[in-house]
Amino acid sequence: MSLCRLLFLLFNYSYFNEYSFTRILSSFYFGLRFDLTAISILTLPFSVLHLVPFALFYNRAYQFLLKFLFFTAGIFMLLLNCIDIGLFRFAGKRATADLLSIMSFGEDFTNTVPGMLRDFWYLSLLLLLLIFLLVCLYHRISIQKNPVKHVSAGSSNKFFLLFSHLFFLALIFIGFRGGIQYKPINILSAAKYGTGQYSSLVLNSPFTFIKTLGKKSLQEASYFEQGELEKIYPTLKTAKDSSSFRAENVVIIILESIGTEYIGKFNREKGYTPFLDSLIDHSLVFPHTFANGKRSIEGIPAIVSGIPALMPEPFITSVYAGNSFESIASLLKKKGYSAFFYHGGTNGTMGFDNFCRSAGFDLYYGRKEYGQDKDFDGTWGIYDEPFLLRMAQNLDKVDQPFLSVLFTLSSHHPYSIPQQLEGKFRAGTLPIHKSVQYTDYSLRSFFNVASKKAWYPNTLFVITTDHTALSEKSFYQNRIGMYSIPQLYFKPDGSLKGRNEKVSQQIDILPSIMDYLNYDKDYFAFGNSVFNTDQAGFSVNYINDTYQYIEGNYSLIMDTLQGNSMYNYSKDRLLRTDLISTDSLKAKLMETKLKAIIQKYNSSLINNRMIY
């Protein structure tokens, strides 16, 4: 396990380079506790079967069974650790059991494996090398062929055998629990030794996988009485005057994996999105926008239905997926809109098609509906440019007003771009940079075509991202920057322009669109409208059993074991100065709001109350 941790560190060093050598070294010491727990759990059958009477123990078939159990557990642990070496840079956390449910959707697993094996070929070799070392280690342990003759039947020897067996069982029990403390250790226990990415270094992937296996239900929180809760965090959005409703078309474009780090306008550098940079100059933009999750399967529900990812498992794969909930589609259909969701991926990917049906969309338009596999990228689906242009053409054929949501895919690993465009984009410094430029190029093509359409002048465009991806800058690798994404609102007539510094998030998009259109019905929303000047903006997210609440220039990180921490991220970009004790009033106010969000979120999902 320590060797796997070393390899994990070496391959992902840029995420941990802010820690001193001593601090990194200590993670190997603290991590032993979690390593022993994972090993104790996974090798439990192997360990217990070592306690059988001698005669059976040395049977050849029995030894084969032990060998099988040992290698099954060992290879499983090595496999998870090797997968996480490559996965961590995308997810920002250790692998958890929801990986199984995500892989089970449609053809995602079979479609992506070839590309992953190609790009991470070295991890396959690494896994084979580690398995070879495991086999060598096992066979170095010799077994006496005839130990029975060395053991007399005396009572003292029987007592010794009984004592040693009980002692061995006690060690297994302690290892299973991670110590002799009152409760077994869990993922949050790593926060005792340090928060942020440091806890990922202390943990190991088999441990996080085991500890999240079967964890699907939220628990009711009771921080506030119901009346007080509604005052702190109201989720009822009240209707506006029906005579003022704007029956404008709405087009939402969700860019795959394109975080703020890649956008020149937000970083005062060239960047990789020249068209998006130019569009920002003519849009109302929110540079302090943060994602509510770290994966596409979390980002889409947050944007479309305003449901943040505040639990270990994505909403789409959770036990609450069957709940009743509103979405931009279901709300606008009450006003006579038709609603479409475009995603060029193979139908069934991540369960988006079924989710869209639940969310009230009239049509899910995927790779199957596109129908021309000459534009297939070989892994995920249809390349961005032809797919965006297809949506522009299709919208010519539908009645107005309409809602159309498009989720791009070309900037997802393996970052494929059409062969005829090879050489058009600069390489950049990360593998994703070329495909980001291609998606930006595709966006330009879409707007060039769309601007000539009859529906274009009467359309509100919203552009955002599902989550962030690969990073090379320290700020974008910390707990705040790893969620930093764009959010902009564009009207062809120029009526929406400027830069708004308030904090916003993905779940604000639903109420913002409703607010802009002067929606005249009551509805439920976890987020707030960015157009509401009376409300301070905030963002909330969750990872590794730890919540984060961002408001203004401050971030509050809350976990039940380590305690809270608070940072001024505008001044302290690397989050090195904890202000929890020096600005306790601010911290208390933020904690109150965060607890209200947690209570309302848990209660709403548990009791199926996300519709008014």
Coordinates of C-alpha atoms in Angstrom, one line a residue:
M1 CA 0.0 0.0 0.0
S2 CA 2.8 2.4 0.8
L3 CA 4.4 1.7 -2.6
C4 CA 1.0 2.5 -4.2
R5 CA 0.8 5.7 -2.2
L6 CA 4.3 6.7 -3.4
L7 CA 3.3 6.0 -7.0
F8 CA 0.1 8.0 -6.5
L9 CA 2.1 10.9 -5.2
L10 CA 4.7 10.8 -8.0
F11 CA 2.1 10.7 -10.8
N12 CA 0.0 13.5 -9.2
Y13 CA 2.8 15.5 -7.6
S14 CA 1.5 18.9 -8.9
Y15 CA -1.5 18.5 -6.6
F16 CA 0.7 18.1 -3.5
N17 CA 3.7 20.3 -4.2
E18 CA 2.6 22.9 -1.7
Y19 CA 3.3 20.5 1.1
S20 CA 6.8 20.2 2.6
F21 CA 8.8 17.0 2.4
T22 CA 8.2 16.3 6.1
R23 CA 4.5 16.8 5.6
I24 CA 4.4 14.4 2.7
L25 CA 6.5 11.9 4.5
S26 CA 4.0 12.0 7.5
S27 CA 1.2 11.0 5.1
F28 CA 2.9 7.6 4.7
Y29 CA 2.9 7.2 8.5
F30 CA -0.7 8.3 9.0
G31 CA -1.8 6.3 6.0
L32 CA -0.6 3.0 7.5
R33 CA -3.8 3.0 9.7
F34 CA -6.0 3.2 6.6
D35 CA -3.9 0.7 4.7
L36 CA -4.2 -1.9 7.5
T37 CA -7.9 -1.4 7.7
A38 CA -8.3 -2.0 3.9
I39 CA -6.0 -5.0 4.0
S40 CA -7.8 -6.4 7.1
I41 CA -11.2 -6.2 5.5
L42 CA -10.3 -7.5 2.1
T43 CA -8.2 -10.3 3.3
L44 CA -10.6 -11.3 6.1
P45 CA -11.5 -14.7 4.5
F46 CA -7.9 -15.5 3.9
S47 CA -6.9 -14.6 7.4
V48 CA -9.7 -16.5 9.2
L49 CA -9.1 -19.6 7.2
H50 CA -5.6 -19.7 8.5
L51 CA -7.0 -20.7 11.9
V52 CA -8.3 -24.1 10.9
P53 CA -6.8 -27.4 12.4
F54 CA -3.4 -28.3 11.0
A55 CA -4.3 -31.4 9.0
L56 CA -6.8 -29.6 6.8
F57 CA -4.6 -26.5 6.6
Y58 CA -1.8 -28.3 4.8
N59 CA -4.1 -30.0 2.3
R60 CA -3.1 -29.1 -1.3
A61 CA -6.7 -28.1 -2.3
Y62 CA -7.0 -26.0 0.9
Q63 CA -3.7 -24.2 0.1
F64 CA -5.0 -23.5 -3.4
L65 CA -8.1 -21.9 -1.9
L66 CA -6.0 -19.7 0.3
K67 CA -3.8 -18.7 -2.6
F68 CA -6.9 -17.8 -4.6
L69 CA -8.3 -15.6 -1.8
F70 CA -5.0 -13.9 -1.3
F71 CA -4.5 -13.0 -4.9
T72 CA -8.1 -12.0 -5.4
A73 CA -7.8 -9.4 -2.6
G74 CA -4.3 -8.3 -3.5
I75 CA -5.0 -7.8 -7.2
F76 CA -8.2 -6.0 -6.4
M77 CA -6.4 -3.5 -4.1
L78 CA -3.6 -3.0 -6.7
L79 CA -6.1 -2.5 -9.5
L80 CA -8.0 0.2 -7.5
N81 CA -4.9 2.0 -6.6
C82 CA -3.6 2.0 -10.2
I83 CA -7.0 3.2 -11.6
D84 CA -6.9 6.1 -9.1
I85 CA -3.5 7.2 -10.1
G86 CA -5.0 8.2 -13.4
L87 CA -8.5 9.1 -12.2
F88 CA -7.5 11.5 -9.4
R89 CA -6.6 14.3 -11.7
F90 CA -10.1 14.3 -13.1
A91 CA -12.2 13.6 -9.9
G92 CA -10.1 15.5 -7.4
K93 CA -10.7 12.7 -4.8
R94 CA -10.0 9.1 -4.1
A95 CA -12.1 6.6 -6.0
T96 CA -15.4 5.7 -4.3
A97 CA -18.0 3.0 -4.8
D98 CA -20.2 5.2 -7.1
L99 CA -17.6 4.4 -9.7
L100 CA -19.5 1.1 -10.2
S101 CA -22.8 2.7 -10.8
I102 CA -21.4 5.3 -13.2
M103 CA -19.6 2.6 -15.2
S104 CA -22.8 0.6 -15.5
F105 CA -24.7 3.2 -17.6
G106 CA -25.1 2.3 -21.3
E107 CA -21.9 1.6 -23.1
D108 CA -19.7 4.1 -21.2
F109 CA -17.4 1.4 -19.9
T110 CA -16.8 -0.4 -23.1
N111 CA -16.5 2.8 -25.1
T112 CA -13.9 4.4 -22.9
V113 CA -11.7 1.5 -21.9
P114 CA -9.8 1.4 -25.2
G115 CA -9.0 5.1 -25.0
M116 CA -8.1 4.9 -21.3
L117 CA -5.8 1.9 -21.9
R118 CA -4.1 3.8 -24.8
D119 CA -3.5 7.0 -22.9
F120 CA -2.7 5.4 -19.5
W121 CA -0.8 2.4 -21.0
Y122 CA 1.9 2.9 -18.4
L123 CA -0.6 2.1 -15.6
S124 CA -1.3 -1.3 -17.1
L125 CA 2.4 -2.0 -17.1
L126 CA 2.6 -0.7 -13.6
L127 CA -0.2 -3.0 -12.5
L128 CA 1.4 -6.0 -14.0
L129 CA 4.7 -5.2 -12.3
L130 CA 3.0 -4.8 -8.9
I131 CA 1.1 -8.1 -9.4
F132 CA 4.5 -9.8 -10.2
L133 CA 5.9 -8.4 -7.0
L134 CA 2.9 -9.7 -5.1
V135 CA 3.3 -13.2 -6.5
C136 CA 7.0 -13.2 -5.6
L137 CA 6.2 -12.0 -2.1
Y138 CA 3.7 -14.8 -1.6
H139 CA 6.0 -17.5 -2.8
R140 CA 8.8 -16.2 -0.6
I141 CA 6.7 -17.3 2.4
S142 CA 7.6 -21.0 2.9
I143 CA 5.2 -23.4 4.6
Q144 CA 6.5 -26.3 6.7
K145 CA 5.3 -29.6 5.2
N146 CA 5.0 -31.6 8.4
P147 CA 4.5 -29.2 11.3
V148 CA 2.3 -31.6 13.2
K149 CA 5.1 -33.7 14.5
H150 CA 6.6 -30.6 16.1
V151 CA 3.5 -29.9 18.1
S152 CA 2.8 -32.2 21.1
A153 CA -0.6 -32.8 22.5
G154 CA 0.3 -31.3 25.8
S155 CA -2.1 -28.9 27.5
S156 CA 0.4 -26.1 27.5
N157 CA 0.7 -26.3 23.7
K158 CA -3.1 -26.4 23.3
F159 CA -3.3 -23.3 25.5
F160 CA -0.6 -21.6 23.4
L161 CA -2.5 -22.4 20.2
L162 CA -5.8 -21.2 21.7
F163 CA -4.1 -18.0 22.9
S164 CA -2.4 -17.3 19.6
H165 CA -5.6 -17.9 17.7
L166 CA -7.5 -15.5 19.9
F167 CA -4.7 -12.9 19.7
F168 CA -4.7 -13.2 15.9
L169 CA -8.5 -12.7 15.8
A170 CA -8.1 -9.6 18.1
L171 CA -5.5 -8.2 15.7
I172 CA -7.9 -8.7 12.8
F173 CA -10.7 -7.0 14.7
I174 CA -8.5 -4.0 15.5
G175 CA -7.3 -3.8 12.0
F176 CA -10.8 -4.1 10.7
R177 CA -11.9 -1.1 12.8
G178 CA -8.7 0.9 12.3
G179 CA -7.9 1.0 16.0
I180 CA -9.5 0.5 19.4
Q181 CA -11.4 3.8 19.4
Y182 CA -15.2 3.8 20.0
K183 CA -16.2 3.9 16.3
P184 CA -14.4 2.4 13.2
I185 CA -12.5 4.9 11.1
N186 CA -14.0 6.2 7.9
I187 CA -13.1 8.6 5.1
L188 CA -13.6 11.6 7.3
S189 CA -11.0 10.2 9.8
A190 CA -8.3 11.3 7.4
A191 CA -9.2 14.9 8.1
K192 CA -7.7 14.4 11.5
Y193 CA -4.3 14.6 9.9
G194 CA -5.0 17.4 7.4
T195 CA -7.7 18.8 5.2
G196 CA -7.8 19.5 1.4
Q197 CA -5.8 17.3 -0.9
Y198 CA -3.6 16.1 1.9
S199 CA -6.3 13.8 3.1
S200 CA -6.3 12.1 -0.3
L201 CA -2.6 11.3 0.2
V202 CA -3.3 9.8 3.6
L203 CA -6.2 7.7 2.3
N204 CA -6.0 4.8 -0.1
S205 CA -8.4 3.8 -2.9
P206 CA -9.5 0.4 -1.6
F207 CA -10.4 2.0 1.8
T208 CA -12.5 4.8 0.2
F209 CA -14.1 2.2 -2.1
I210 CA -15.0 -0.1 0.7
K211 CA -16.3 2.7 3.0
T212 CA -18.7 4.0 0.4
L213 CA -20.0 0.7 -0.8
G214 CA -23.7 0.5 -0.1
K215 CA -23.9 4.0 1.4
K216 CA -26.9 5.5 -0.4
S217 CA -29.2 7.1 2.2
L218 CA -29.0 10.6 3.6
Q219 CA -29.7 11.3 7.3
E220 CA -32.1 13.9 8.5
A221 CA -30.4 17.0 10.1
S222 CA -32.0 19.0 12.8
Y223 CA -30.0 22.1 13.3
F224 CA -33.1 24.5 13.1
E225 CA -36.8 24.5 13.7
Q226 CA -38.8 24.5 10.5
G227 CA -39.8 28.2 10.8
E228 CA -36.3 29.4 11.4
L229 CA -35.0 27.2 8.6
E230 CA -37.3 28.8 6.1
K231 CA -36.1 32.2 7.1
I232 CA -32.4 31.3 6.8
Y233 CA -32.7 29.4 3.6
P234 CA -36.0 29.7 1.7
T235 CA -36.4 27.5 -1.4
L236 CA -39.8 28.8 -2.5
K237 CA -39.5 31.2 -5.4
T238 CA -42.7 33.3 -5.8
A239 CA -44.5 34.1 -9.0
K240 CA -44.1 37.4 -10.8
D241 CA -46.9 39.3 -12.6
S242 CA -48.1 37.1 -15.5
S243 CA -48.4 40.1 -17.8
S244 CA -44.6 40.7 -17.7
F245 CA -43.6 37.2 -18.8
R246 CA -41.0 37.2 -21.6
A247 CA -41.7 34.3 -24.0
E248 CA -38.1 34.2 -25.2
N249 CA -36.2 31.1 -26.4
V250 CA -33.6 29.7 -24.1
V251 CA -30.4 27.9 -25.2
I252 CA -28.1 26.6 -22.6
I253 CA -24.7 25.3 -23.8
I254 CA -22.8 23.2 -21.3
L255 CA -19.1 22.9 -22.1
E256 CA -17.5 19.6 -21.1
S257 CA -14.6 20.1 -18.6
I258 CA -13.7 23.7 -19.6
G259 CA -12.9 25.3 -16.3
T260 CA -12.0 29.0 -15.7
E261 CA -8.3 28.1 -15.8
Y262 CA -8.4 27.6 -19.6
I263 CA -10.2 30.9 -20.4
G264 CA -7.9 33.8 -21.2
K265 CA -10.3 36.6 -20.1
F266 CA -10.4 35.3 -16.6
N267 CA -6.7 34.9 -16.2
R268 CA -5.3 37.9 -18.1
E269 CA -3.4 35.7 -20.5
K270 CA -3.9 34.1 -24.0
G271 CA -5.8 31.0 -22.8
Y272 CA -7.4 28.5 -25.1
T273 CA -10.8 29.9 -25.8
P274 CA -10.5 32.9 -28.2
F275 CA -14.1 32.9 -29.3
L276 CA -15.5 32.5 -25.8
D277 CA -13.2 35.4 -24.7
S278 CA -14.8 37.6 -27.4
L279 CA -18.3 36.5 -26.4
I280 CA -17.5 37.4 -22.8
D281 CA -17.1 41.0 -23.9
H282 CA -20.7 41.1 -25.1
S283 CA -22.2 39.1 -22.2
L284 CA -23.2 39.4 -18.6
V285 CA -20.4 37.3 -17.0
F286 CA -20.0 35.9 -13.5
P287 CA -16.2 35.2 -13.0
H288 CA -16.7 33.9 -9.4
T289 CA -18.9 30.9 -10.4
F290 CA -18.3 27.5 -8.8
A291 CA -19.5 24.1 -9.8
N292 CA -21.7 22.1 -7.4
G293 CA -19.8 18.8 -8.3
K294 CA -16.8 17.4 -9.9
R295 CA -18.3 15.1 -12.5
S296 CA -20.6 15.4 -15.5
I297 CA -23.1 13.1 -13.8
E298 CA -23.3 15.7 -11.0
G299 CA -23.1 18.8 -13.1
I300 CA -26.0 18.2 -15.4
P301 CA -28.7 17.8 -12.6
A302 CA -27.2 20.9 -10.9
I303 CA -27.6 23.0 -14.1
V304 CA -30.8 21.6 -15.5
S305 CA -32.7 20.9 -12.2
G306 CA -30.9 23.0 -9.7
I307 CA -29.9 19.9 -7.6
P308 CA -26.4 20.2 -6.0
A309 CA -24.3 17.1 -5.4
L310 CA -24.2 17.1 -1.6
M311 CA -24.0 13.4 -1.0
P312 CA -21.5 10.6 -1.8
E313 CA -23.5 9.3 -4.7
P314 CA -24.7 11.3 -7.8
F315 CA -28.4 12.2 -7.7
I316 CA -28.9 10.3 -11.0
T317 CA -27.7 7.0 -9.5
S318 CA -29.0 7.5 -6.0
V319 CA -32.1 6.1 -4.3
Y320 CA -33.6 9.5 -4.7
A321 CA -33.5 9.5 -8.5
G322 CA -37.2 8.5 -8.6
N323 CA -38.2 11.6 -6.6
S324 CA -40.4 14.3 -8.1
F325 CA -38.4 17.4 -9.0
E326 CA -38.7 20.5 -11.2
S327 CA -36.3 21.4 -14.0
I328 CA -36.0 24.3 -16.4
A329 CA -37.8 22.1 -18.9
S330 CA -40.7 21.2 -16.7
L331 CA -41.2 24.8 -15.6
L332 CA -41.1 26.3 -19.0
K333 CA -43.4 23.6 -20.5
K334 CA -46.1 25.1 -18.2
K335 CA -45.7 28.2 -20.3
G336 CA -46.1 26.4 -23.6
Y337 CA -42.4 25.8 -24.4
S338 CA -41.0 22.7 -26.1
A339 CA -37.9 21.3 -24.5
F340 CA -34.9 19.5 -26.0
F341 CA -31.7 18.1 -24.6
Y342 CA -28.8 17.5 -27.0
H343 CA -25.8 15.4 -26.2
G344 CA -23.7 13.7 -28.8
G345 CA -22.8 10.8 -26.6
T346 CA -23.9 7.2 -27.2
N347 CA -27.5 7.0 -25.9
G348 CA -27.5 5.8 -22.3
T349 CA -24.2 7.4 -21.3
M350 CA -24.3 8.2 -17.6
G351 CA -28.1 7.8 -17.7
F352 CA -28.6 11.3 -19.1
D353 CA -31.4 10.1 -21.5
N354 CA -33.5 8.7 -18.6
F355 CA -32.7 11.7 -16.4
C356 CA -33.9 14.0 -19.2
R357 CA -37.2 12.1 -19.4
S358 CA -37.7 12.5 -15.7
A359 CA -36.8 16.2 -15.9
G360 CA -39.6 16.8 -18.5
F361 CA -37.7 17.2 -21.8
D362 CA -39.7 16.4 -24.9
L363 CA -36.8 15.0 -26.8
Y364 CA -33.3 13.6 -25.9
Y365 CA -31.2 14.0 -29.0
G366 CA -28.1 11.8 -28.9
R367 CA -25.7 9.9 -31.1
K368 CA -28.5 7.6 -32.2
E369 CA -30.8 10.4 -33.3
Y370 CA -27.8 12.1 -35.1
G371 CA -27.5 9.0 -37.2
Q372 CA -24.2 9.7 -39.0
D373 CA -21.3 7.8 -37.5
K374 CA -18.9 9.4 -39.9
D375 CA -18.7 12.1 -37.2
F376 CA -18.2 9.6 -34.4
D377 CA -15.0 10.3 -32.4
G378 CA -14.4 6.6 -31.7
T379 CA -15.0 6.8 -28.0
W380 CA -17.8 9.0 -26.6
G381 CA -19.9 10.2 -29.5
I382 CA -20.3 12.9 -32.2
Y383 CA -17.7 15.6 -32.5
D384 CA -18.8 19.0 -31.2
E385 CA -18.8 21.1 -34.4
P386 CA -21.2 18.9 -36.5
F387 CA -23.4 18.2 -33.5
L388 CA -23.7 21.9 -32.6
L389 CA -24.5 22.7 -36.2
R390 CA -27.2 20.0 -36.2
M391 CA -28.9 21.6 -33.2
A392 CA -28.8 25.0 -35.0
Q393 CA -30.5 23.4 -38.0
N394 CA -33.1 21.5 -36.0
L395 CA -34.2 24.6 -34.1
D396 CA -35.3 26.1 -37.4
K397 CA -37.9 23.4 -37.6
V398 CA -39.6 23.8 -34.2
D399 CA -42.1 26.3 -32.9
Q400 CA -41.1 29.2 -30.6
P401 CA -40.7 29.6 -27.7
F402 CA -38.3 26.6 -27.0
L403 CA -35.7 25.5 -24.5
S404 CA -32.7 23.7 -25.9
V405 CA -29.8 22.4 -23.8
L406 CA -26.7 21.2 -25.4
F407 CA -23.8 19.4 -23.6
T408 CA -20.6 19.1 -25.6
L409 CA -18.2 16.2 -25.3
S410 CA -15.0 16.6 -27.4
S411 CA -13.0 18.1 -24.5
H412 CA -13.5 14.9 -22.5
H413 CA -10.7 12.4 -22.3
P414 CA -9.3 11.1 -24.7
Y415 CA -9.6 14.7 -26.1
S416 CA -10.2 13.6 -29.7
I417 CA -10.5 16.2 -32.5
P418 CA -11.4 15.5 -36.2
Q419 CA -8.5 14.3 -38.3
Q420 CA -9.0 17.2 -40.8
L421 CA -8.3 19.7 -38.1
E422 CA -5.1 18.1 -36.8
G423 CA -2.4 20.8 -36.7
K424 CA -4.9 23.7 -36.5
F425 CA -4.6 24.1 -32.7
R426 CA -1.6 24.8 -30.6
A427 CA -0.5 22.0 -28.3
G428 CA -0.6 23.8 -25.0
T429 CA 0.8 22.4 -21.9
L430 CA -1.9 19.9 -20.9
P431 CA -3.4 17.1 -23.1
I432 CA -6.8 18.7 -22.9
H433 CA -5.7 22.1 -24.3
K434 CA -6.1 21.1 -28.0
S435 CA -9.6 19.7 -27.5
V436 CA -10.6 22.9 -25.5
Q437 CA -9.6 24.9 -28.6
Y438 CA -11.6 22.6 -30.8
T439 CA -14.7 23.0 -28.7
D440 CA -14.2 26.8 -28.7
Y441 CA -13.8 26.6 -32.5
S442 CA -17.1 24.6 -32.7
L443 CA -18.8 27.2 -30.6
R444 CA -17.7 29.9 -33.0
S445 CA -19.1 27.9 -35.9
F446 CA -22.4 27.4 -34.1
F447 CA -22.9 31.2 -33.4
N448 CA -21.9 32.0 -37.0
V449 CA -24.7 29.8 -38.2
A450 CA -27.2 30.6 -35.5
S451 CA -26.9 34.3 -35.9
K452 CA -28.5 34.0 -39.3
K453 CA -31.5 32.2 -38.0
A454 CA -34.9 33.7 -37.4
W455 CA -35.1 32.5 -33.8
Y456 CA -31.7 34.0 -32.9
P457 CA -32.7 37.6 -31.9
N458 CA -35.4 36.3 -29.5
T459 CA -33.1 33.9 -27.6
L460 CA -31.3 34.0 -24.3
F461 CA -28.0 32.1 -24.4
V462 CA -26.5 30.7 -21.2
I463 CA -23.0 29.2 -21.3
T464 CA -21.4 27.3 -18.5
T465 CA -19.4 24.1 -17.7
D466 CA -20.2 20.8 -16.1
H467 CA -17.0 20.6 -14.0
T468 CA -13.3 21.4 -14.1
A469 CA -10.6 19.0 -15.3
L470 CA -6.9 18.8 -15.6
S471 CA -5.0 21.7 -13.9
E472 CA -1.4 23.0 -13.8
K473 CA -1.9 26.1 -11.6
S474 CA -1.8 25.9 -7.8
F475 CA -5.0 27.9 -7.2
Y476 CA -7.1 25.7 -9.6
Q477 CA -5.8 22.6 -7.7
N478 CA -6.9 23.7 -4.3
R479 CA -10.3 23.2 -2.7
I480 CA -11.8 26.4 -4.2
G481 CA -10.2 26.6 -7.6
M482 CA -11.0 23.0 -8.4
Y483 CA -14.6 24.2 -8.8
S484 CA -14.1 27.4 -10.7
I485 CA -16.1 27.5 -13.9
P486 CA -17.5 30.1 -16.3
Q487 CA -21.1 31.3 -16.3
L488 CA -22.3 33.9 -18.8
Y489 CA -25.6 35.2 -20.1
F490 CA -25.7 36.5 -23.7
K491 CA -28.5 38.4 -25.6
P492 CA -27.9 39.2 -29.3
D493 CA -29.3 42.7 -28.8
G494 CA -26.6 43.5 -26.2
S495 CA -29.1 44.0 -23.3
L496 CA -27.1 41.8 -21.0
K497 CA -23.5 43.0 -20.6
G498 CA -20.9 43.5 -17.9
R499 CA -19.0 41.7 -15.2
N500 CA -20.8 40.9 -11.9
E501 CA -18.4 40.0 -9.0
K502 CA -21.0 38.2 -6.9
V503 CA -20.4 34.5 -6.2
S504 CA -22.6 32.2 -8.2
Q505 CA -23.0 28.5 -8.9
Q506 CA -24.6 26.0 -11.2
I507 CA -27.8 25.7 -9.3
D508 CA -28.4 29.4 -9.7
I509 CA -29.0 29.0 -13.4
L510 CA -32.5 27.6 -13.1
P511 CA -33.8 30.5 -10.9
S512 CA -31.8 33.0 -12.9
I513 CA -33.5 32.0 -16.1
M514 CA -36.9 32.1 -14.4
D515 CA -36.2 35.5 -13.0
Y516 CA -35.0 36.9 -16.3
L517 CA -38.2 35.6 -18.0
N518 CA -40.4 37.0 -15.2
Y519 CA -41.8 33.5 -14.6
D520 CA -45.3 33.8 -13.2
K521 CA -45.6 30.6 -11.1
D522 CA -44.3 29.5 -7.7
Y523 CA -41.5 26.9 -7.9
F524 CA -38.8 25.2 -5.8
A525 CA -35.1 26.0 -6.2
F526 CA -32.0 25.4 -4.0
G527 CA -30.2 28.2 -5.8
N528 CA -30.9 31.9 -6.2
S529 CA -31.2 34.2 -9.2
V530 CA -28.0 36.0 -10.2
F531 CA -30.3 38.9 -11.2
N532 CA -31.6 39.4 -7.7
T533 CA -29.5 42.2 -6.2
D534 CA -31.1 41.7 -2.7
Q535 CA -29.5 38.3 -2.2
A536 CA -25.8 37.7 -1.6
G537 CA -24.4 35.1 -3.9
F538 CA -23.0 31.8 -2.5
S539 CA -21.9 28.4 -3.6
V540 CA -21.9 25.0 -1.9
N541 CA -20.2 21.7 -2.8
Y542 CA -19.3 18.4 -1.2
I543 CA -16.4 16.0 -1.5
N544 CA -15.0 13.2 0.8
D545 CA -17.6 13.8 3.5
T546 CA -16.6 17.5 3.7
Y547 CA -18.8 20.5 2.8
Q548 CA -17.6 23.8 1.4
Y549 CA -19.6 27.0 1.5
I550 CA -18.3 30.0 -0.5
E551 CA -19.6 33.5 0.0
G552 CA -17.9 36.8 -1.0
N553 CA -14.2 36.4 -0.6
Y554 CA -14.5 33.6 1.9
S555 CA -14.6 29.8 1.9
L556 CA -15.8 27.8 4.9
I557 CA -14.9 24.1 5.0
M558 CA -16.8 22.1 7.4
D559 CA -16.2 18.5 8.6
T560 CA -17.4 16.9 11.8
L561 CA -14.1 15.4 12.9
Q562 CA -11.4 18.0 12.1
G563 CA -13.6 21.0 12.7
N564 CA -14.2 24.0 10.5
S565 CA -11.6 26.1 8.6
M566 CA -12.1 29.4 6.8
Y567 CA -10.0 31.2 4.2
N568 CA -10.0 34.5 2.4
Y569 CA -9.3 33.0 -1.0
S570 CA -9.0 36.4 -2.8
K571 CA -6.0 37.3 -0.6
D572 CA -4.8 33.8 0.3
R573 CA -4.8 32.0 -3.0
L574 CA -3.1 28.9 -1.7
L575 CA -5.4 28.7 1.4
R576 CA -2.5 28.7 3.9
T577 CA -4.0 31.0 6.6
D578 CA -7.0 29.6 8.5
L579 CA -9.2 32.5 9.8
I580 CA -11.6 30.4 11.8
S581 CA -10.4 31.9 15.1
T582 CA -9.5 35.4 14.0
D583 CA -12.8 36.1 12.3
S584 CA -15.2 33.9 14.3
L585 CA -18.3 36.0 13.7
K586 CA -18.0 35.7 9.9
A587 CA -17.3 32.0 10.3
K588 CA -20.4 31.5 12.5
L589 CA -22.7 33.3 10.0
M590 CA -21.4 31.1 7.2
E591 CA -21.7 27.9 9.2
T592 CA -25.3 28.8 10.0
K593 CA -26.1 29.2 6.3
L594 CA -24.3 26.0 5.4
K595 CA -26.1 24.0 8.1
A596 CA -29.4 25.3 6.8
I597 CA -28.6 24.2 3.3
I598 CA -27.6 20.7 4.5
Q599 CA -30.8 20.4 6.6
K600 CA -33.0 21.6 3.7
Y601 CA -31.2 19.5 1.1
N602 CA -31.4 16.2 3.2
S603 CA -35.0 16.7 4.2
S604 CA -36.1 17.6 0.7
L605 CA -34.6 14.5 -0.8
I606 CA -35.5 12.1 2.0
N607 CA -39.1 13.2 2.1
N608 CA -39.5 13.8 -1.7
R609 CA -40.3 17.5 -1.3
M610 CA -38.7 19.3 -4.3
I611 CA -42.0 20.6 -5.8
Y612 CA -44.3 23.2 -4.5

